[in-house]
C-alpha cells in the first residue's frame, strides 16, 4: 500500500454515498476521485521573453507615438528565436546527432530506433528552419515598422503617407528593401 495521502503531488477526494443497508445501518459506500498534480503549474516563460524594466512586455497594440516599443518587442522576440534556433543543437547532440541515423546513437541500432532517429532529424530540421524563418520575418517586420515610424515622424511623411504607401513600405521591407 502506498502513501498517496501524504504525497503533495497527488489529490484524493472521497465522497461518501449513503446506501441503506439493513445489516449495517448508517454505513454507506465511499467513492471518490484521485489524480496526480504532476505537470500542473509547471509552465514557465523563457527568461529571454520576460519584459525588462523599460520594456512593454507582451502588449501587442501600439499607437503611432509608441512605435519604438513595437519595434523593440519585435526585435527582442526575433533575437530570442534566433538564439533558440542555434541553442537547440544540444537536443540533436543528446540524441546522437547525425550518427543516430546510422544506428550509432543512444537509441541503438535496431530498425525502429533508426526510424525514430530519422523522424527526429526531420522534425529537428523543420523546427530549426522554422525558428530561423520566423526570426527573420520578425526582424523584417521591425524594419518595416521602423520605415513607417520614420515617415510618421516627418510632417510631410505623416500627412502624405497613405494606406497604400504604408503597405508598400511593408512589402518593400519584406523583399529586402527592393522597390
PDB file of C-alpha atoms in Angstrom:
ATOM      1  CA  UNK A   1       0.000   0.000   0.000  1.00  0.00           C
ATOM      2  CA  UNK A   2       1.442   3.388  -0.970  1.00  0.00           C
ATOM      3  CA  UNK A   3       1.461   6.590   0.991  1.00  0.00           C
ATOM      4  CA  UNK A   4      -0.684   8.502  -1.533  1.00  0.00           C
ATOM      5  CA  UNK A   5      -2.420  10.600   1.122  1.00  0.00           C
ATOM      6  CA  UNK A   6       0.831  12.373   2.093  1.00  0.00           C
ATOM      7  CA  UNK A   7       2.081  12.973  -1.457  1.00  0.00           C
ATOM      8  CA  UNK A   8       1.909  16.735  -2.244  1.00  0.00           C
ATOM      9  CA  UNK A   9       1.670  15.944  -5.984  1.00  0.00           C
ATOM     10  CA  UNK A  10      -1.433  13.783  -5.587  1.00  0.00           C
ATOM     11  CA  UNK A  11      -5.000  14.807  -4.832  1.00  0.00           C
ATOM     12  CA  UNK A  12      -7.527  12.375  -3.336  1.00  0.00           C
ATOM     13  CA  UNK A  13     -11.138  13.351  -2.717  1.00  0.00           C
ATOM     14  CA  UNK A  14     -13.598  10.927  -1.106  1.00  0.00           C
ATOM     15  CA  UNK A  15     -17.347  11.304  -1.492  1.00  0.00           C
ATOM     16  CA  UNK A  16     -19.464   9.322   0.989  1.00  0.00           C
ATOM     17  CA  UNK A  17     -22.532   7.916  -0.727  1.00  0.00           C
ATOM     18  CA  UNK A  18     -25.263   6.896   1.763  1.00  0.00           C
ATOM     19  CA  UNK A  19     -26.711   3.491   0.955  1.00  0.00           C
ATOM     20  CA  UNK A  20     -29.312   1.932   3.178  1.00  0.00           C
ATOM     21  CA  UNK A  21     -28.145  -1.427   4.464  1.00  0.00           C
ATOM     22  CA  UNK A  22     -30.393  -3.328   6.867  1.00  0.00           C
ATOM     23  CA  UNK A  23     -27.454  -5.295   8.289  1.00  0.00           C
ATOM     24  CA  UNK A  24     -25.301  -2.205   8.973  1.00  0.00           C
ATOM     25  CA  UNK A  25     -27.405   0.920   9.389  1.00  0.00           C
ATOM     26  CA  UNK A  26     -25.598   4.193   8.772  1.00  0.00           C
ATOM     27  CA  UNK A  27     -22.788   2.629   6.762  1.00  0.00           C
ATOM     28  CA  UNK A  28     -22.590   3.721   3.138  1.00  0.00           C
ATOM     29  CA  UNK A  29     -20.328   3.316   0.181  1.00  0.00           C
ATOM     30  CA  UNK A  30     -17.362   5.659  -0.254  1.00  0.00           C
ATOM     31  CA  UNK A  31     -16.471   6.767  -3.761  1.00  0.00           C
ATOM     32  CA  UNK A  32     -14.022   9.388  -4.880  1.00  0.00           C
ATOM     33  CA  UNK A  33     -11.570  10.684  -7.401  1.00  0.00           C
ATOM     34  CA  UNK A  34      -7.822  10.677  -7.411  1.00  0.00           C
ATOM     35  CA  UNK A  35      -5.376  12.323  -9.791  1.00  0.00           C
ATOM     36  CA  UNK A  36      -1.759  13.374  -9.961  1.00  0.00           C
ATOM     37  CA  UNK A  37      -0.838  17.033  -9.950  1.00  0.00           C
ATOM     38  CA  UNK A  38       2.490  16.397 -11.626  1.00  0.00           C
ATOM     39  CA  UNK A  39       2.760  18.680 -14.623  1.00  0.00           C
ATOM     40  CA  UNK A  40       0.214  21.139 -13.265  1.00  0.00           C
ATOM     41  CA  UNK A  41       1.509  24.624 -12.514  1.00  0.00           C
ATOM     42  CA  UNK A  42       4.828  23.792 -14.167  1.00  0.00           C
ATOM     43  CA  UNK A  43       4.639  26.234 -17.094  1.00  0.00           C
ATOM     44  CA  UNK A  44       7.208  28.985 -17.287  1.00  0.00           C
ATOM     45  CA  UNK A  45       8.053  31.842 -19.593  1.00  0.00           C
ATOM     46  CA  UNK A  46      11.505  31.617 -21.152  1.00  0.00           C
ATOM     47  CA  UNK A  47      13.746  34.189 -19.459  1.00  0.00           C
ATOM     48  CA  UNK A  48      14.605  35.688 -22.845  1.00  0.00           C
ATOM     49  CA  UNK A  49      10.970  36.752 -23.273  1.00  0.00           C
ATOM     50  CA  UNK A  50      10.434  38.316 -19.849  1.00  0.00           C
ATOM     51  CA  UNK A  51       9.974  42.058 -20.236  1.00  0.00           C
ATOM     52  CA  UNK A  52      12.754  44.263 -18.908  1.00  0.00           C
ATOM     53  CA  UNK A  53      12.171  47.266 -16.671  1.00  0.00           C
ATOM     54  CA  UNK A  54      11.675  49.689 -19.595  1.00  0.00           C
ATOM     55  CA  UNK A  55      10.008  47.255 -21.989  1.00  0.00           C
ATOM     56  CA  UNK A  56       6.324  46.985 -22.751  1.00  0.00           C
ATOM     57  CA  UNK A  57       6.211  43.203 -22.420  1.00  0.00           C
ATOM     58  CA  UNK A  58       3.505  41.146 -24.067  1.00  0.00           C
ATOM     59  CA  UNK A  59       1.415  44.046 -25.309  1.00  0.00           C
ATOM     60  CA  UNK A  60       0.523  43.645 -28.975  1.00  0.00           C
ATOM     61  CA  UNK A  61      -1.051  47.015 -29.755  1.00  0.00           C
ATOM     62  CA  UNK A  62       0.701  50.350 -30.049  1.00  0.00           C
ATOM     63  CA  UNK A  63      -0.353  53.789 -31.137  1.00  0.00           C
ATOM     64  CA  UNK A  64       1.701  55.792 -33.606  1.00  0.00           C
ATOM     65  CA  UNK A  65       3.515  57.556 -30.776  1.00  0.00           C
ATOM     66  CA  UNK A  66       4.808  54.296 -29.300  1.00  0.00           C
ATOM     67  CA  UNK A  67       6.073  52.524 -32.399  1.00  0.00           C
ATOM     68  CA  UNK A  68       9.518  52.260 -30.798  1.00  0.00           C
ATOM     69  CA  UNK A  69       8.059  49.841 -28.243  1.00  0.00           C
ATOM     70  CA  UNK A  70       6.636  47.681 -31.019  1.00  0.00           C
ATOM     71  CA  UNK A  71       9.980  47.679 -32.814  1.00  0.00           C
ATOM     72  CA  UNK A  72      11.792  46.671 -29.611  1.00  0.00           C
ATOM     73  CA  UNK A  73       9.208  43.942 -28.966  1.00  0.00           C
ATOM     74  CA  UNK A  74       9.631  42.511 -32.470  1.00  0.00           C
ATOM     75  CA  UNK A  75      13.423  42.626 -32.298  1.00  0.00           C
ATOM     76  CA  UNK A  76      13.515  41.109 -28.797  1.00  0.00           C
ATOM     77  CA  UNK A  77      11.404  38.152 -29.872  1.00  0.00           C
ATOM     78  CA  UNK A  78      13.305  37.788 -33.142  1.00  0.00           C
ATOM     79  CA  UNK A  79      16.578  37.717 -31.217  1.00  0.00           C
ATOM     80  CA  UNK A  80      15.262  35.119 -28.777  1.00  0.00           C
ATOM     81  CA  UNK A  81      14.052  32.837 -31.587  1.00  0.00           C
ATOM     82  CA  UNK A  82      17.329  33.300 -33.461  1.00  0.00           C
ATOM     83  CA  UNK A  83      19.353  32.278 -30.369  1.00  0.00           C
ATOM     84  CA  UNK A  84      16.986  29.396 -29.711  1.00  0.00           C
ATOM     85  CA  UNK A  85      17.432  28.052 -33.238  1.00  0.00           C
ATOM     86  CA  UNK A  86      21.179  27.737 -32.590  1.00  0.00           C
ATOM     87  CA  UNK A  87      20.991  26.720 -28.939  1.00  0.00           C
ATOM     88  CA  UNK A  88      18.683  23.808 -29.685  1.00  0.00           C
ATOM     89  CA  UNK A  89      21.620  21.920 -31.228  1.00  0.00           C
ATOM     90  CA  UNK A  90      22.062  20.429 -27.741  1.00  0.00           C
ATOM     91  CA  UNK A  91      18.861  18.454 -28.326  1.00  0.00           C
ATOM     92  CA  UNK A  92      20.267  16.969 -31.518  1.00  0.00           C
ATOM     93  CA  UNK A  93      23.573  16.102 -29.839  1.00  0.00           C
ATOM     94  CA  UNK A  94      21.831  14.380 -26.918  1.00  0.00           C
ATOM     95  CA  UNK A  95      20.105  12.054 -29.397  1.00  0.00           C
ATOM     96  CA  UNK A  96      23.313  11.158 -31.187  1.00  0.00           C
ATOM     97  CA  UNK A  97      23.481  13.810 -33.891  1.00  0.00           C
ATOM     98  CA  UNK A  98      23.991  12.574 -37.432  1.00  0.00           C
ATOM     99  CA  UNK A  99      25.422   9.246 -36.200  1.00  0.00           C
ATOM    100  CA  UNK A 100      21.988   8.284 -34.857  1.00  0.00           C
ATOM    101  CA  UNK A 101      20.812   7.766 -38.445  1.00  0.00           C
ATOM    102  CA  UNK A 102      23.488   5.055 -38.825  1.00  0.00           C
ATOM    103  CA  UNK A 103      22.341   3.358 -35.621  1.00  0.00           C
ATOM    104  CA  UNK A 104      25.275   4.623 -33.541  1.00  0.00           C
ATOM    105  CA  UNK A 105      23.275   6.937 -31.281  1.00  0.00           C
ATOM    106  CA  UNK A 106      21.945   6.397 -27.752  1.00  0.00           C
ATOM    107  CA  UNK A 107      18.741   4.866 -29.159  1.00  0.00           C
ATOM    108  CA  UNK A 108      20.659   1.901 -30.586  1.00  0.00           C
ATOM    109  CA  UNK A 109      20.841   0.270 -33.973  1.00  0.00           C
ATOM    110  CA  UNK A 110      17.609  -1.664 -34.269  1.00  0.00           C
ATOM    111  CA  UNK A 111      15.159  -0.800 -37.056  1.00  0.00           C
ATOM    112  CA  UNK A 112      12.691   1.276 -35.038  1.00  0.00           C
ATOM    113  CA  UNK A 113      15.480   3.236 -33.346  1.00  0.00           C
ATOM    114  CA  UNK A 114      16.765   4.223 -36.770  1.00  0.00           C
ATOM    115  CA  UNK A 115      13.231   5.219 -37.839  1.00  0.00           C
ATOM    116  CA  UNK A 116      12.813   7.270 -34.667  1.00  0.00           C
ATOM    117  CA  UNK A 117      16.188   8.939 -35.275  1.00  0.00           C
ATOM    118  CA  UNK A 118      15.104   9.759 -38.842  1.00  0.00           C
ATOM    119  CA  UNK A 119      11.798  11.238 -37.663  1.00  0.00           C
ATOM    120  CA  UNK A 120      13.636  13.248 -35.017  1.00  0.00           C
ATOM    121  CA  UNK A 121      16.108  14.567 -37.576  1.00  0.00           C
ATOM    122  CA  UNK A 122      13.266  15.643 -39.881  1.00  0.00           C
ATOM    123  CA  UNK A 123      11.353  17.306 -37.038  1.00  0.00           C
ATOM    124  CA  UNK A 124      14.511  18.928 -35.725  1.00  0.00           C
ATOM    125  CA  UNK A 125      15.431  20.268 -39.168  1.00  0.00           C
ATOM    126  CA  UNK A 126      11.996  21.702 -39.866  1.00  0.00           C
ATOM    127  CA  UNK A 127      11.765  23.244 -36.380  1.00  0.00           C
ATOM    128  CA  UNK A 128      15.222  24.795 -36.666  1.00  0.00           C
ATOM    129  CA  UNK A 129      14.406  26.151 -40.124  1.00  0.00           C
ATOM    130  CA  UNK A 130      11.016  27.425 -38.960  1.00  0.00           C
ATOM    131  CA  UNK A 131      12.526  29.252 -35.985  1.00  0.00           C
ATOM    132  CA  UNK A 132      15.109  30.929 -38.200  1.00  0.00           C
ATOM    133  CA  UNK A 133      12.495  31.913 -40.774  1.00  0.00           C
ATOM    134  CA  UNK A 134      10.201  33.301 -38.089  1.00  0.00           C
ATOM    135  CA  UNK A 135      13.112  35.211 -36.578  1.00  0.00           C
ATOM    136  CA  UNK A 136      13.983  36.714 -39.972  1.00  0.00           C
ATOM    137  CA  UNK A 137      10.333  37.629 -40.545  1.00  0.00           C
ATOM    138  CA  UNK A 138      10.145  39.386 -37.176  1.00  0.00           C
ATOM    139  CA  UNK A 139      13.325  41.327 -37.968  1.00  0.00           C
ATOM    140  CA  UNK A 140      11.795  42.247 -41.354  1.00  0.00           C
ATOM    141  CA  UNK A 141       8.575  43.388 -39.681  1.00  0.00           C
ATOM    142  CA  UNK A 142      10.594  45.507 -37.233  1.00  0.00           C
ATOM    143  CA  UNK A 143      12.464  47.110 -40.126  1.00  0.00           C
ATOM    144  CA  UNK A 144       9.212  47.790 -41.988  1.00  0.00           C
ATOM    145  CA  UNK A 145       7.716  49.300 -38.851  1.00  0.00           C
ATOM    146  CA  UNK A 146      10.828  51.447 -38.468  1.00  0.00           C
ATOM    147  CA  UNK A 147      10.209  52.765 -42.018  1.00  0.00           C
ATOM    148  CA  UNK A 148       6.584  53.540 -41.182  1.00  0.00           C
ATOM    149  CA  UNK A 149       7.698  55.300 -37.989  1.00  0.00           C
ATOM    150  CA  UNK A 150      10.236  57.413 -39.890  1.00  0.00           C
ATOM    151  CA  UNK A 151       7.520  58.501 -42.307  1.00  0.00           C
ATOM    152  CA  UNK A 152       5.239  59.429 -39.396  1.00  0.00           C
ATOM    153  CA  UNK A 153       7.985  61.433 -37.706  1.00  0.00           C
ATOM    154  CA  UNK A 154       8.230  63.958 -40.501  1.00  0.00           C
ATOM    155  CA  UNK A 155       5.293  66.277 -41.015  1.00  0.00           C
ATOM    156  CA  UNK A 156       5.349  65.702 -44.758  1.00  0.00           C
ATOM    157  CA  UNK A 157       5.537  61.948 -44.295  1.00  0.00           C
ATOM    158  CA  UNK A 158       2.726  61.902 -41.733  1.00  0.00           C
ATOM    159  CA  UNK A 159       0.491  63.969 -43.978  1.00  0.00           C
ATOM    160  CA  UNK A 160       1.434  62.295 -47.251  1.00  0.00           C
ATOM    161  CA  UNK A 161       1.665  58.624 -46.280  1.00  0.00           C
ATOM    162  CA  UNK A 162      -1.424  56.833 -47.494  1.00  0.00           C
ATOM    163  CA  UNK A 163      -2.505  53.342 -46.527  1.00  0.00           C
ATOM    164  CA  UNK A 164      -1.215  52.156 -49.882  1.00  0.00           C
ATOM    165  CA  UNK A 165       2.206  53.721 -49.239  1.00  0.00           C
ATOM    166  CA  UNK A 166       2.264  52.134 -45.785  1.00  0.00           C
ATOM    167  CA  UNK A 167       1.513  48.744 -47.338  1.00  0.00           C
ATOM    168  CA  UNK A 168       4.237  49.370 -49.922  1.00  0.00           C
ATOM    169  CA  UNK A 169       6.736  50.095 -47.128  1.00  0.00           C
ATOM    170  CA  UNK A 170       5.971  46.692 -45.562  1.00  0.00           C
ATOM    171  CA  UNK A 171       6.145  44.990 -48.979  1.00  0.00           C
ATOM    172  CA  UNK A 172       9.489  46.629 -49.781  1.00  0.00           C
ATOM    173  CA  UNK A 173      10.919  45.599 -46.434  1.00  0.00           C
ATOM    174  CA  UNK A 174       9.727  42.023 -46.978  1.00  0.00           C
ATOM    175  CA  UNK A 175      11.559  41.942 -50.305  1.00  0.00           C
ATOM    176  CA  UNK A 176      14.742  43.146 -48.672  1.00  0.00           C
ATOM    177  CA  UNK A 177      14.433  46.842 -49.454  1.00  0.00           C
ATOM    178  CA  UNK A 178      13.762  46.499 -53.189  1.00  0.00           C
ATOM    179  CA  UNK A 179      11.164  48.824 -54.710  1.00  0.00           C
TER     180      UNK A 179
END
